[in-house]
Amino acid sequence: MRRKKICPQCGIPNLYVKNKEGAILPVYVFDDLSVHPKDEKLSLEGYNLETIYCLGCSWKGTVNGLKR
């Protein structure tokens, strides 16, 4: 079973990515550093996966900055 990475600031797994227009897509990041949409029917195409944002606080960073 894959484990979700969590925000290093507030400790929740609820994260998101943005596209060029500023639209957000809720995602999970797993221990293998793979990024997956929370809704598996949606696509990551067009979203910037270099910067990950936390839905619970002001943290933003890379997948390598997440904890577990």
JSON list of C-alpha atoms in Angstrom, two decimals:
[
{"chain": "A", "resi": 1, "resn": "MET", "atom": "CA", "xyz": [0.00, 0.00, 0.00]},
{"chain": "A", "resi": 2, "resn": "ARG", "atom": "CA", "xyz": [1.31, 3.41, -0.95]},
{"chain": "A", "resi": 3, "resn": "ARG", "atom": "CA", "xyz": [1.59, 6.03, 1.76]},
{"chain": "A", "resi": 4, "resn": "LYS", "atom": "CA", "xyz": [0.76, 9.69, 1.21]},
{"chain": "A", "resi": 5, "resn": "LYS", "atom": "CA", "xyz": [3.34, 12.38, 1.82]},
{"chain": "A", "resi": 6, "resn": "ILE", "atom": "CA", "xyz": [2.23, 15.20, 4.12]},
{"chain": "A", "resi": 7, "resn": "CYS", "atom": "CA", "xyz": [2.76, 18.93, 4.41]},
{"chain": "A", "resi": 8, "resn": "PRO", "atom": "CA", "xyz": [5.87, 19.67, 6.51]},
{"chain": "A", "resi": 9, "resn": "GLN", "atom": "CA", "xyz": [4.15, 22.69, 8.07]},
{"chain": "A", "resi": 10, "resn": "CYS", "atom": "CA", "xyz": [0.66, 21.49, 9.07]},
{"chain": "A", "resi": 11, "resn": "GLY", "atom": "CA", "xyz": [0.87, 17.72, 8.57]},
{"chain": "A", "resi": 12, "resn": "ILE", "atom": "CA", "xyz": [-2.07, 17.10, 6.21]},
{"chain": "A", "resi": 13, "resn": "PRO", "atom": "CA", "xyz": [-1.91, 15.16, 2.91]},
{"chain": "A", "resi": 14, "resn": "ASN", "atom": "CA", "xyz": [-4.29, 17.52, 1.07]},
{"chain": "A", "resi": 15, "resn": "LEU", "atom": "CA", "xyz": [-2.23, 19.29, -1.57]},
{"chain": "A", "resi": 16, "resn": "TYR", "atom": "CA", "xyz": [-2.81, 20.95, -4.93]},
{"chain": "A", "resi": 17, "resn": "VAL", "atom": "CA", "xyz": [-1.08, 22.04, -8.12]},
{"chain": "A", "resi": 18, "resn": "LYS", "atom": "CA", "xyz": [-1.85, 24.98, -10.42]},
{"chain": "A", "resi": 19, "resn": "ASN", "atom": "CA", "xyz": [-1.95, 25.48, -14.18]},
{"chain": "A", "resi": 20, "resn": "LYS", "atom": "CA", "xyz": [-0.97, 28.61, -16.16]},
{"chain": "A", "resi": 21, "resn": "GLU", "atom": "CA", "xyz": [-4.42, 30.13, -15.69]},
{"chain": "A", "resi": 22, "resn": "GLY", "atom": "CA", "xyz": [-4.24, 29.68, -11.91]},
{"chain": "A", "resi": 23, "resn": "ALA", "atom": "CA", "xyz": [-6.80, 26.88, -11.73]},
{"chain": "A", "resi": 24, "resn": "ILE", "atom": "CA", "xyz": [-6.06, 24.42, -8.95]},
{"chain": "A", "resi": 25, "resn": "LEU", "atom": "CA", "xyz": [-6.25, 20.63, -8.93]},
{"chain": "A", "resi": 26, "resn": "PRO", "atom": "CA", "xyz": [-6.28, 18.74, -5.62]},
{"chain": "A", "resi": 27, "resn": "VAL", "atom": "CA", "xyz": [-3.61, 16.03, -5.56]},
{"chain": "A", "resi": 28, "resn": "TYR", "atom": "CA", "xyz": [-1.90, 13.49, -3.36]},
{"chain": "A", "resi": 29, "resn": "VAL", "atom": "CA", "xyz": [1.84, 12.83, -3.43]},
{"chain": "A", "resi": 30, "resn": "PHE", "atom": "CA", "xyz": [2.95, 9.31, -2.54]},
{"chain": "A", "resi": 31, "resn": "ASP", "atom": "CA", "xyz": [6.16, 7.95, -1.00]},
{"chain": "A", "resi": 32, "resn": "ASP", "atom": "CA", "xyz": [7.61, 7.29, -4.46]},
{"chain": "A", "resi": 33, "resn": "LEU", "atom": "CA", "xyz": [7.15, 11.08, -5.10]},
{"chain": "A", "resi": 34, "resn": "SER", "atom": "CA", "xyz": [4.50, 10.43, -7.74]},
{"chain": "A", "resi": 35, "resn": "VAL", "atom": "CA", "xyz": [1.74, 13.04, -8.00]},
{"chain": "A", "resi": 36, "resn": "HIS", "atom": "CA", "xyz": [-1.84, 11.84, -8.57]},
{"chain": "A", "resi": 37, "resn": "PRO", "atom": "CA", "xyz": [-5.10, 13.78, -8.83]},
{"chain": "A", "resi": 38, "resn": "LYS", "atom": "CA", "xyz": [-7.37, 13.28, -5.83]},
{"chain": "A", "resi": 39, "resn": "ASP", "atom": "CA", "xyz": [-10.13, 12.52, -8.37]},
{"chain": "A", "resi": 40, "resn": "GLU", "atom": "CA", "xyz": [-8.54, 9.77, -10.47]},
{"chain": "A", "resi": 41, "resn": "LYS", "atom": "CA", "xyz": [-10.79, 10.67, -13.43]},
{"chain": "A", "resi": 42, "resn": "LEU", "atom": "CA", "xyz": [-8.98, 14.01, -13.87]},
{"chain": "A", "resi": 43, "resn": "SER", "atom": "CA", "xyz": [-5.68, 14.58, -15.68]},
{"chain": "A", "resi": 44, "resn": "LEU", "atom": "CA", "xyz": [-2.52, 16.35, -14.56]},
{"chain": "A", "resi": 45, "resn": "GLU", "atom": "CA", "xyz": [-1.94, 17.59, -18.11]},
{"chain": "A", "resi": 46, "resn": "GLY", "atom": "CA", "xyz": [-1.22, 21.32, -18.19]},
{"chain": "A", "resi": 47, "resn": "TYR", "atom": "CA", "xyz": [-0.52, 21.54, -14.44]},
{"chain": "A", "resi": 48, "resn": "ASN", "atom": "CA", "xyz": [2.84, 22.58, -13.02]},
{"chain": "A", "resi": 49, "resn": "LEU", "atom": "CA", "xyz": [4.11, 19.65, -10.95]},
{"chain": "A", "resi": 50, "resn": "GLU", "atom": "CA", "xyz": [7.30, 21.49, -9.92]},
{"chain": "A", "resi": 51, "resn": "THR", "atom": "CA", "xyz": [5.51, 23.48, -7.20]},
{"chain": "A", "resi": 52, "resn": "ILE", "atom": "CA", "xyz": [3.13, 21.79, -4.78]},
{"chain": "A", "resi": 53, "resn": "TYR", "atom": "CA", "xyz": [0.80, 23.80, -2.51]},
{"chain": "A", "resi": 54, "resn": "CYS", "atom": "CA", "xyz": [-0.90, 22.81, 0.75]},
{"chain": "A", "resi": 55, "resn": "LEU", "atom": "CA", "xyz": [-4.68, 23.18, 1.01]},
{"chain": "A", "resi": 56, "resn": "GLY", "atom": "CA", "xyz": [-4.49, 23.66, 4.78]},
{"chain": "A", "resi": 57, "resn": "CYS", "atom": "CA", "xyz": [-1.83, 26.34, 5.22]},
{"chain": "A", "resi": 58, "resn": "SER", "atom": "CA", "xyz": [0.51, 28.65, 3.31]},
{"chain": "A", "resi": 59, "resn": "TRP", "atom": "CA", "xyz": [3.24, 26.07, 2.57]},
{"chain": "A", "resi": 60, "resn": "LYS", "atom": "CA", "xyz": [4.46, 25.60, -0.98]},
{"chain": "A", "resi": 61, "resn": "GLY", "atom": "CA", "xyz": [7.48, 23.74, -2.27]},
{"chain": "A", "resi": 62, "resn": "THR", "atom": "CA", "xyz": [8.61, 20.68, -4.18]},
{"chain": "A", "resi": 63, "resn": "VAL", "atom": "CA", "xyz": [7.67, 17.04, -3.69]},
{"chain": "A", "resi": 64, "resn": "ASN", "atom": "CA", "xyz": [11.08, 16.57, -2.04]},
{"chain": "A", "resi": 65, "resn": "GLY", "atom": "CA", "xyz": [10.06, 19.04, 0.69]},
{"chain": "A", "resi": 66, "resn": "LEU", "atom": "CA", "xyz": [7.10, 16.91, 1.80]},
{"chain": "A", "resi": 67, "resn": "LYS", "atom": "CA", "xyz": [7.33, 14.64, 4.83]},
{"chain": "A", "resi": 68, "resn": "ARG", "atom": "CA", "xyz": [6.28, 11.14, 5.77]}
]
